[in-house]
XYZ file of C-alpha atoms in Angstrom:
302
model
C 9.214 16.494 -38.853
C 7.246 14.556 -36.521
C 8.339 13.501 -32.883
C 9.449 9.775 -32.376
C 7.500 7.955 -30.021
C 9.528 7.238 -26.963
C 11.164 3.702 -26.304
C 9.381 2.205 -23.426
C 11.909 -0.024 -21.392
C 9.925 -2.441 -18.721
C 11.824 -2.729 -15.579
C 9.905 -5.334 -12.894
C 9.808 -5.332 -9.504
C 12.544 -6.916 -7.135
C 11.029 -10.471 -6.258
C 11.700 -11.648 -2.600
C 15.040 -12.970 -2.867
C 16.188 -10.057 -4.649
C 14.854 -7.460 -1.865
C 16.295 -9.951 0.597
C 19.769 -9.413 -0.782
C 19.606 -5.677 -1.177
C 18.389 -4.984 2.262
C 21.070 -7.307 3.406
C 23.968 -5.279 2.516
C 22.753 -2.801 4.837
C 22.806 -4.961 7.515
C 25.505 -3.144 9.730
C 23.671 0.638 9.226
C 20.707 -1.348 10.749
C 22.946 -2.378 14.051
C 24.556 1.038 14.183
C 21.024 2.222 14.505
C 20.212 0.192 17.363
C 23.608 0.988 18.965
C 22.383 4.935 19.431
C 19.314 3.772 21.023
C 20.736 1.096 23.543
C 23.846 0.949 25.316
C 25.168 -2.727 25.010
C 27.989 -4.461 26.569
C 30.531 -5.615 24.065
C 29.601 -9.107 24.039
C 25.880 -8.036 23.357
C 27.198 -6.064 20.418
C 29.059 -8.868 18.795
C 25.671 -10.687 19.352
C 23.425 -8.255 17.414
C 25.825 -7.771 14.599
C 25.871 -11.750 13.704
C 24.908 -11.380 10.098
C 22.549 -14.568 10.725
C 20.413 -12.733 13.406
C 19.757 -10.032 10.627
C 19.196 -12.784 8.117
C 16.558 -14.410 10.247
C 14.808 -11.005 10.721
C 14.663 -10.028 7.383
C 12.856 -13.749 6.376
C 10.279 -12.651 9.434
C 9.818 -9.229 7.889
C 9.467 -10.010 4.496
C 6.918 -12.954 5.189
C 4.729 -10.230 6.222
C 5.281 -7.064 4.365
C 6.510 -8.757 0.746
C 2.717 -9.352 -0.338
C 1.171 -5.655 0.283
C 4.458 -3.969 -0.232
C 7.024 -3.931 -3.232
C 8.506 -0.743 -2.803
C 12.345 -0.987 -1.773
C 12.718 2.407 -0.066
C 9.588 2.071 1.769
C 10.753 -1.530 2.567
C 13.813 -0.429 3.816
C 12.336 2.017 6.283
C 9.629 -0.354 7.839
C 12.995 -3.020 8.364
C 14.392 -0.304 10.421
C 11.625 0.521 12.391
C 10.968 -3.242 12.888
C 14.393 -4.525 13.585
C 14.869 -2.227 16.831
C 11.258 -3.865 17.987
C 12.845 -7.454 16.845
C 16.190 -6.812 18.573
C 14.505 -5.342 22.063
C 13.957 -8.602 24.037
C 17.464 -10.015 22.911
C 19.172 -7.250 24.312
C 16.822 -7.398 27.358
C 17.870 -10.813 27.767
C 14.338 -11.944 27.433
C 15.142 -14.088 24.663
C 17.909 -15.975 22.906
C 19.260 -14.410 19.677
C 19.094 -18.348 18.481
C 15.243 -18.906 19.594
C 13.718 -18.285 16.488
C 10.400 -19.766 17.629
C 9.914 -17.142 20.803
C 11.576 -14.150 18.505
C 8.562 -14.731 15.739
C 6.056 -14.825 18.515
C 7.184 -11.759 19.427
C 7.933 -10.078 16.649
C 4.814 -11.309 14.394
C 1.693 -9.365 16.240
C 4.063 -6.098 15.720
C 4.976 -6.355 11.869
C 0.989 -7.657 11.257
C 0.477 -4.355 13.226
C 3.119 -1.955 11.563
C 1.202 -3.185 8.151
C -1.116 -0.538 8.670
C 1.501 2.058 8.631
C 2.860 1.780 5.445
C 3.661 5.063 3.719
C 2.816 7.402 6.904
C 6.182 7.463 8.464
C 5.110 6.786 11.566
C 8.158 6.045 13.584
C 9.676 6.132 17.010
C 13.259 5.646 15.713
C 15.914 8.011 16.464
C 17.700 9.910 13.163
C 21.205 8.699 12.781
C 23.769 10.867 13.330
C 27.387 10.263 12.441
C 30.352 9.827 15.106
C 32.756 12.673 15.599
C 34.982 12.696 13.015
C 33.291 10.216 10.699
C 31.087 12.966 9.247
C 32.169 11.551 5.787
C 31.592 8.060 6.111
C 28.447 7.520 4.283
C 27.807 3.726 5.573
C 26.770 5.306 8.990
C 24.623 7.963 7.633
C 22.073 5.613 5.863
C 19.192 5.249 8.516
C 19.158 8.979 8.041
C 19.313 8.975 4.287
C 16.292 6.450 4.387
C 14.229 9.179 5.843
C 15.372 11.867 3.514
C 14.706 9.883 0.606
C 11.358 9.183 1.815
C 10.747 12.242 2.521
C 11.657 13.401 -1.161
C 10.280 10.312 -3.025
C 7.506 8.298 -1.201
C 5.445 11.369 -0.374
C 2.583 11.102 -2.938
C 0.024 8.602 -2.753
C 0.282 7.545 -6.299
C 3.793 5.482 -5.327
C 1.439 3.799 -2.423
C -1.196 2.825 -5.258
C 1.412 1.528 -7.579
C 3.556 -0.299 -5.055
C 0.296 -2.708 -5.229
C 0.876 -5.393 -7.933
C -3.174 -5.891 -8.407
C -4.300 -7.971 -11.664
C -6.061 -6.475 -14.392
C -9.475 -7.293 -13.592
C -8.855 -6.739 -9.512
C -7.981 -2.863 -10.636
C -11.132 -2.711 -12.436
C -12.723 -3.987 -9.185
C -11.419 -1.979 -6.787
C -12.187 0.782 -9.066
C -15.653 -0.204 -9.383
C -16.239 -0.427 -5.546
C -14.655 3.178 -5.341
C -17.442 4.091 -7.642
C -20.326 2.110 -5.534
C -18.889 3.722 -2.136
C -19.133 7.249 -3.709
C -22.204 7.388 -5.951
C -25.854 7.525 -5.056
C -27.185 3.997 -6.083
C -30.196 5.691 -8.158
C -27.860 7.504 -10.259
C -26.165 4.053 -11.430
C -28.021 4.335 -14.475
C -27.392 7.537 -15.620
C -23.647 7.547 -15.253
C -22.755 4.048 -16.893
C -25.479 4.011 -19.284
C -24.006 5.221 -22.859
C -27.360 6.742 -23.843
C -27.807 8.976 -21.110
C -25.025 11.571 -22.036
C -27.020 14.309 -23.355
C -29.292 14.181 -19.992
C -26.256 14.747 -18.002
C -25.346 17.735 -19.941
C -28.404 19.287 -19.304
C -28.435 18.733 -15.413
C -24.656 19.777 -15.309
C -25.311 23.349 -15.058
C -28.712 22.772 -12.592
C -26.751 20.390 -10.633
C -23.957 23.020 -10.490
C -26.016 25.566 -8.476
C -27.658 22.821 -6.506
C -24.023 22.034 -5.149
C -23.355 25.157 -3.682
C -25.043 24.389 -0.369
C -24.782 20.880 -0.866
C -21.331 18.405 1.120
C -20.082 16.346 -1.642
C -20.442 12.535 -1.644
C -16.469 12.247 -1.794
C -16.401 14.318 1.490
C -19.228 12.182 3.010
C -17.252 9.159 3.370
C -17.557 5.587 1.381
C -20.999 3.940 1.559
C -21.819 0.223 1.548
C -22.742 -1.448 -1.600
C -23.547 -5.032 -2.717
C -21.856 -7.379 -4.185
C -24.544 -7.603 -7.109
C -23.835 -3.789 -7.637
C -20.365 -4.077 -7.366
C -20.317 -6.183 -10.346
C -22.724 -4.702 -12.113
C -20.497 -1.499 -12.090
C -17.431 -3.633 -13.167
C -19.080 -5.020 -16.236
C -20.451 -1.047 -17.158
C -17.002 0.054 -17.082
C -15.423 -2.506 -18.445
C -14.702 -2.550 -22.146
C -14.258 -6.114 -22.672
C -16.882 -9.067 -22.089
C -15.980 -11.539 -19.460
C -18.009 -14.350 -17.712
C -18.264 -14.337 -13.837
C -15.527 -16.931 -13.079
C -14.260 -18.146 -9.328
C -11.297 -16.548 -10.356
C -12.980 -12.972 -10.768
C -14.832 -13.083 -7.082
C -11.787 -14.843 -5.472
C -9.666 -11.242 -6.620
C -12.460 -9.370 -4.585
C -11.260 -11.678 -1.408
C -7.970 -10.839 -2.396
C -8.960 -6.800 -2.253
C -10.281 -7.211 1.261
C -7.601 -8.759 2.515
C -4.809 -6.277 1.297
C -7.592 -3.968 3.008
C -8.292 -1.769 -0.046
C -12.072 -2.609 0.362
C -13.701 -3.737 3.787
C -16.227 -6.743 3.722
C -16.176 -10.743 3.865
C -14.145 -12.478 2.454
C -16.549 -15.011 1.908
C -18.235 -14.423 -1.203
C -22.477 -14.138 -1.125
C -24.186 -13.238 -4.452
C -27.101 -12.691 -1.919
C -25.939 -11.166 1.478
C -22.154 -9.694 1.076
C -21.785 -6.246 1.502
C -18.602 -3.883 0.937
C -17.412 -0.765 1.521
C -14.131 1.108 -0.276
C -11.765 2.177 2.292
C -8.979 3.758 -0.321
C -8.957 7.838 -1.157
C -9.912 9.592 -4.717
C -5.955 10.367 -5.113
C -5.328 6.284 -4.460
C -8.070 4.941 -7.304
C -7.140 7.649 -9.664
C -3.560 6.733 -9.169
C -4.613 2.970 -10.005
C -6.980 3.641 -12.659
C -4.280 5.455 -14.508
C -2.395 2.090 -14.965
C -5.492 1.092 -17.111
C -6.392 4.485 -18.631
C -9.835 4.875 -16.906
C -11.079 8.268 -16.218
C -12.676 8.211 -12.534
C -13.895 11.558 -12.195
C -15.839 11.010 -15.758
C -17.997 8.370 -13.639
C -18.392 10.120 -10.276
C -21.575 12.136 -9.556
C -20.386 15.123 -7.881
C -18.324 16.190 -10.942
C -21.266 15.498 -13.245
């Protein structure tokens, strides 16, 4: 008796407006977290509890974090960390809560700097504990639950990789960038041309013995590669045939902007050089979404 194929249901990621509404529901918990850190008078407490203050913060926060991250739990965590920093000059009476321009100038560099802390769980925020007699009040436990949930559900690089909504070809460009960074250029022909399969098998045992005393390329760090080489590998691993379009080149610039590869955003076929800055676990997770076996095309695993 055969086993039926499971029914697959597609659940799209939340859009920006939906993320705003969901995170906004936790406004009280965010304010309570600040009140555990700072001692404020009743007037300041009333100021911090105003919904428009949190709404203004969320708009600023999502304008920076929405593009590189669509994961709700991670966004909640980073919003919790940054709302405290957003409110700090208000609490110190350095900036009025209604002065959105000054607040943006204050928080914008902080938000952009904290983009590099996505999924790293680096925070100076104190864990929230319930007030005496309110141990069963779940609304007060939300910030502490954020940390617990993150630890349980977001410890893998796979979640991080899948949070990037990269276009189909951009994923293959990123894979090609990784292969270009971690394979010797002289091995490209043997790795990516189909008629070199027998040669790979013959050399496998010889190279396995030689590797005992060598450091693997994947341990030495990424190497710089040219745009020509990136495109050559991209076309070699892509099963379908597509032309070189401006849209395809623009996706390389997007990968640079997202800090997945390092290099110039300006596309120059003659001088442009790049380096892939994501690790093996990350690239494996991305490759899995398009059914590509990265290990098969890495010189270290031949």
